PDB file of C-alpha atoms in Angstrom:
ATOM      1  CA  MET A   7      75.880   7.161 -34.337  1.00  0.00           C
ATOM      2  CA  ASP A   8      73.547   8.514 -37.491  1.00  0.00           C
ATOM      3  CA  LEU A   9      70.964  10.577 -37.019  1.00  0.00           C
ATOM      4  CA  GLU A  10      68.359  10.092 -39.339  1.00  0.00           C
ATOM      5  CA  LYS A  11      69.213   6.171 -37.220  1.00  0.00           C
ATOM      6  CA  ALA A  12      68.499   7.802 -33.644  1.00  0.00           C
ATOM      7  CA  ALA A  13      65.366   9.642 -34.585  1.00  0.00           C
ATOM      8  CA  ARG A  14      63.167   6.547 -36.434  1.00  0.00           C
ATOM      9  CA  ALA A  15      64.238   4.320 -33.383  1.00  0.00           C
ATOM     10  CA  VAL A  16      63.342   7.227 -30.730  1.00  0.00           C
ATOM     11  CA  ARG A  17      60.076   8.563 -32.134  1.00  0.00           C
ATOM     12  CA  GLU A  18      58.790   4.657 -31.369  1.00  0.00           C
ATOM     13  CA  ASN A  19      59.157   4.934 -27.942  1.00  0.00           C
ATOM     14  CA  ALA A  20      56.777   8.064 -27.541  1.00  0.00           C
ATOM     15  CA  TYR A  21      53.976   8.672 -25.576  1.00  0.00           C
ATOM     16  CA  VAL A  22      51.229  10.239 -27.932  1.00  0.00           C
ATOM     17  CA  PRO A  23      48.068   8.437 -26.817  1.00  0.00           C
ATOM     18  CA  TYR A  24      45.928  11.258 -27.673  1.00  0.00           C
ATOM     19  CA  SER A  25      46.752  12.164 -31.444  1.00  0.00           C
ATOM     20  CA  ARG A  26      49.202   9.370 -32.198  1.00  0.00           C
ATOM     21  CA  PHE A  27      51.090  11.179 -34.056  1.00  0.00           C
ATOM     22  CA  LYS A  28      54.970  10.477 -33.352  1.00  0.00           C
ATOM     23  CA  VAL A  29      57.888  12.481 -33.857  1.00  0.00           C
ATOM     24  CA  GLY A  30      61.345  11.724 -32.917  1.00  0.00           C
ATOM     25  CA  ALA A  31      63.891  14.160 -33.019  1.00  0.00           C
ATOM     26  CA  ALA A  32      67.983  13.174 -32.888  1.00  0.00           C
ATOM     27  CA  LEU A  33      70.442  15.832 -32.342  1.00  0.00           C
ATOM     28  CA  ARG A  34      74.600  16.285 -32.824  1.00  0.00           C
ATOM     29  CA  THR A  35      76.930  18.228 -30.855  1.00  0.00           C
ATOM     30  CA  PRO A  36      80.284  19.200 -31.641  1.00  0.00           C
ATOM     31  CA  SER A  37      81.544  16.479 -29.542  1.00  0.00           C
ATOM     32  CA  GLY A  38      79.702  14.368 -32.549  1.00  0.00           C
ATOM     33  CA  ALA A  39      77.770  13.192 -29.077  1.00  0.00           C
ATOM     34  CA  VAL A  40      74.195  12.219 -30.380  1.00  0.00           C
ATOM     35  CA  TYR A  41      71.023  12.852 -28.455  1.00  0.00           C
ATOM     36  CA  VAL A  42      67.831  12.334 -28.664  1.00  0.00           C
ATOM     37  CA  GLY A  43      64.251  13.329 -27.861  1.00  0.00           C
ATOM     38  CA  CYS A  44      60.266  12.448 -29.021  1.00  0.00           C
ATOM     39  CA  ASN A  45      56.887  13.609 -28.560  1.00  0.00           C
ATOM     40  CA  VAL A  46      54.902  12.998 -25.200  1.00  0.00           C
ATOM     41  CA  GLU A  47      51.652  14.553 -24.577  1.00  0.00           C
ATOM     42  CA  ASN A  48      49.508  14.735 -21.509  1.00  0.00           C
ATOM     43  CA  VAL A  49      45.021  14.834 -21.631  1.00  0.00           C
ATOM     44  CA  ALA A  50      46.099  18.319 -20.991  1.00  0.00           C
ATOM     45  CA  TYR A  51      47.451  19.679 -24.025  1.00  0.00           C
ATOM     46  CA  PRO A  52      50.197  22.053 -23.311  1.00  0.00           C
ATOM     47  CA  GLU A  53      51.712  20.462 -21.034  1.00  0.00           C
ATOM     48  CA  GLY A  54      52.618  18.084 -22.945  1.00  0.00           C
ATOM     49  CA  THR A  55      56.779  18.100 -24.113  1.00  0.00           C
ATOM     50  CA  CYS A  56      57.812  17.646 -28.454  1.00  0.00           C
ATOM     51  CA  ALA A  57      60.625  15.483 -29.030  1.00  0.00           C
ATOM     52  CA  GLU A  58      63.090  18.777 -30.041  1.00  0.00           C
ATOM     53  CA  ALA A  59      62.658  19.634 -26.511  1.00  0.00           C
ATOM     54  CA  GLY A  60      63.287  16.351 -25.323  1.00  0.00           C
ATOM     55  CA  ALA A  61      66.247  15.832 -26.818  1.00  0.00           C
ATOM     56  CA  ILE A  62      68.081  19.193 -26.346  1.00  0.00           C
ATOM     57  CA  ALA A  63      67.329  19.005 -22.824  1.00  0.00           C
ATOM     58  CA  ALA A  64      68.943  15.589 -23.398  1.00  0.00           C
ATOM     59  CA  MET A  65      71.728  17.472 -24.178  1.00  0.00           C
ATOM     60  CA  ILE A  66      71.594  20.097 -21.329  1.00  0.00           C
ATOM     61  CA  ALA A  67      71.393  17.617 -18.818  1.00  0.00           C
ATOM     62  CA  ALA A  68      74.975  15.548 -19.875  1.00  0.00           C
ATOM     63  CA  GLY A  69      76.899  19.065 -19.490  1.00  0.00           C
ATOM     64  CA  GLU A  70      76.573  20.162 -23.257  1.00  0.00           C
ATOM     65  CA  THR A  71      74.919  23.228 -25.451  1.00  0.00           C
ATOM     66  CA  GLU A  72      75.272  23.979 -28.963  1.00  0.00           C
ATOM     67  CA  ILE A  73      74.015  22.118 -31.666  1.00  0.00           C
ATOM     68  CA  ALA A  74      76.002  21.222 -34.779  1.00  0.00           C
ATOM     69  CA  GLU A  75      72.631  19.480 -36.091  1.00  0.00           C
ATOM     70  CA  ALA A  76      69.426  18.306 -35.838  1.00  0.00           C
ATOM     71  CA  TYR A  77      67.078  15.577 -37.169  1.00  0.00           C
ATOM     72  CA  VAL A  78      63.692  15.624 -37.156  1.00  0.00           C
ATOM     73  CA  ILE A  79      60.999  12.949 -38.520  1.00  0.00           C
ATOM     74  CA  ALA A  80      57.775  11.949 -38.555  1.00  0.00           C
ATOM     75  CA  ASP A  81      54.958   9.588 -39.957  1.00  0.00           C
ATOM     76  CA  SER A  82      52.981  12.496 -42.764  1.00  0.00           C
ATOM     77  CA  ALA A  83      52.739  13.184 -46.025  1.00  0.00           C
ATOM     78  CA  HIS A  84      55.196  16.696 -46.331  1.00  0.00           C
ATOM     79  CA  PRO A  85      57.923  16.896 -43.806  1.00  0.00           C
ATOM     80  CA  VAL A  86      57.155  18.387 -40.502  1.00  0.00           C
ATOM     81  CA  PRO A  87      59.444  21.845 -39.034  1.00  0.00           C
ATOM     82  CA  PRO A  88      59.204  21.850 -35.695  1.00  0.00           C
ATOM     83  CA  CYS A  89      56.615  24.293 -34.217  1.00  0.00           C
ATOM     84  CA  GLY A  90      57.478  27.674 -33.253  1.00  0.00           C
ATOM     85  CA  GLY A  91      58.712  27.378 -29.534  1.00  0.00           C
ATOM     86  CA  CYS A  92      60.836  24.769 -30.685  1.00  0.00           C
ATOM     87  CA  ARG A  93      61.970  26.858 -33.454  1.00  0.00           C
ATOM     88  CA  GLN A  94      63.024  29.604 -30.360  1.00  0.00           C
ATOM     89  CA  LYS A  95      64.270  26.402 -28.447  1.00  0.00           C
ATOM     90  CA  LEU A  96      66.494  25.363 -31.343  1.00  0.00           C
ATOM     91  CA  ALA A  97      68.387  28.983 -32.515  1.00  0.00           C
ATOM     92  CA  GLU A  98      69.469  29.195 -28.211  1.00  0.00           C
ATOM     93  CA  PHE A  99      71.457  26.491 -29.300  1.00  0.00           C
ATOM     94  CA  ALA A 100      72.495  26.040 -32.258  1.00  0.00           C
ATOM     95  CA  ARG A 101      73.984  28.737 -34.829  1.00  0.00           C
ATOM     96  CA  SER A 102      71.978  29.663 -37.750  1.00  0.00           C
ATOM     97  CA  GLU A 103      73.577  27.592 -40.151  1.00  0.00           C
ATOM     98  CA  ALA A 104      72.883  24.425 -37.689  1.00  0.00           C
ATOM     99  CA  LYS A 105      71.831  22.256 -40.724  1.00  0.00           C
ATOM    100  CA  VAL A 106      68.358  20.688 -39.874  1.00  0.00           C
ATOM    101  CA  THR A 107      66.624  17.745 -41.785  1.00  0.00           C
ATOM    102  CA  LEU A 108      63.050  17.683 -42.234  1.00  0.00           C
ATOM    103  CA  ALA A 109      61.518  14.149 -42.690  1.00  0.00           C
ATOM    104  CA  THR A 110      58.840  12.066 -43.082  1.00  0.00           C
ATOM    105  CA  VAL A 111      58.928   8.089 -42.488  1.00  0.00           C
ATOM    106  CA  ASP A 112      58.350   7.282 -45.710  1.00  0.00           C
ATOM    107  CA  GLY A 113      62.039   9.106 -46.662  1.00  0.00           C
ATOM    108  CA  ALA A 114      61.257  12.172 -48.087  1.00  0.00           C
ATOM    109  CA  GLU A 115      63.685  15.140 -46.260  1.00  0.00           C
ATOM    110  CA  LEU A 116      63.927  18.613 -46.638  1.00  0.00           C
ATOM    111  CA  VAL A 117      67.104  19.806 -45.636  1.00  0.00           C
ATOM    112  CA  THR A 118      66.856  23.444 -44.040  1.00  0.00           C
ATOM    113  CA  THR A 119      69.097  25.324 -41.306  1.00  0.00           C
ATOM    114  CA  VAL A 120      67.544  26.807 -37.816  1.00  0.00           C
ATOM    115  CA  ALA A 121      68.241  30.607 -39.458  1.00  0.00           C
ATOM    116  CA  GLU A 122      66.136  29.488 -43.225  1.00  0.00           C
ATOM    117  CA  LEU A 123      63.827  27.878 -39.717  1.00  0.00           C
ATOM    118  CA  LEU A 124      63.034  30.840 -37.730  1.00  0.00           C
ATOM    119  CA  PRO A 125      64.456  34.383 -39.412  1.00  0.00           C
ATOM    120  CA  GLY A 126      64.881  36.969 -36.866  1.00  0.00           C
ATOM    121  CA  ALA A 127      65.179  35.006 -34.223  1.00  0.00           C
ATOM    122  CA  PHE A 128      64.591  36.510 -30.830  1.00  0.00           C
ATOM    123  CA  ASP A 129      68.175  36.730 -29.270  1.00  0.00           C
ATOM    124  CA  PRO A 130      70.480  37.565 -26.160  1.00  0.00           C
ATOM    125  CA  GLY A 131      71.422  40.592 -28.446  1.00  0.00           C
ATOM    126  CA  HIS A 132      67.832  42.101 -28.367  1.00  0.00           C
ATOM    127  CA  MET A 133      68.203  42.298 -24.282  1.00  0.00           C
ATOM    128  CA  GLU A 134      71.259  44.811 -23.900  1.00  0.00           C
ATOM    129  CA  ARG A 135      69.325  47.817 -22.978  1.00  0.00           C
ATOM    130  CA  ALA A 136      67.741  45.595 -19.875  1.00  0.00           C
TER     131      ALA A 136
END
């Protein structure tokens, strides 16, 4: 499955009555499976869910735990990076060299990696003395 098409399609399902800012995300795992998510707002803003978090939840619910590649799309002038929390979530399940494509609905793309999005990520190694 094409990650761009999957992210574009799920973006249309975003529930964004407050911001009107739809975001779609698609993840591919090493098995080749693709999982998607869209942002879901709540009137109590901190209770919403980002597209990346939704896609990760779908991946975990299906029994997979590794992201090989991610694609995130939004309707903005420039490719929109994941929020800080989603950067950490991506780092939890992807290797540092995993490709992340950030895109706009108009076709602009920025290709980066998980490590470039979150240098110095907090990881299990930081907890070894606990």
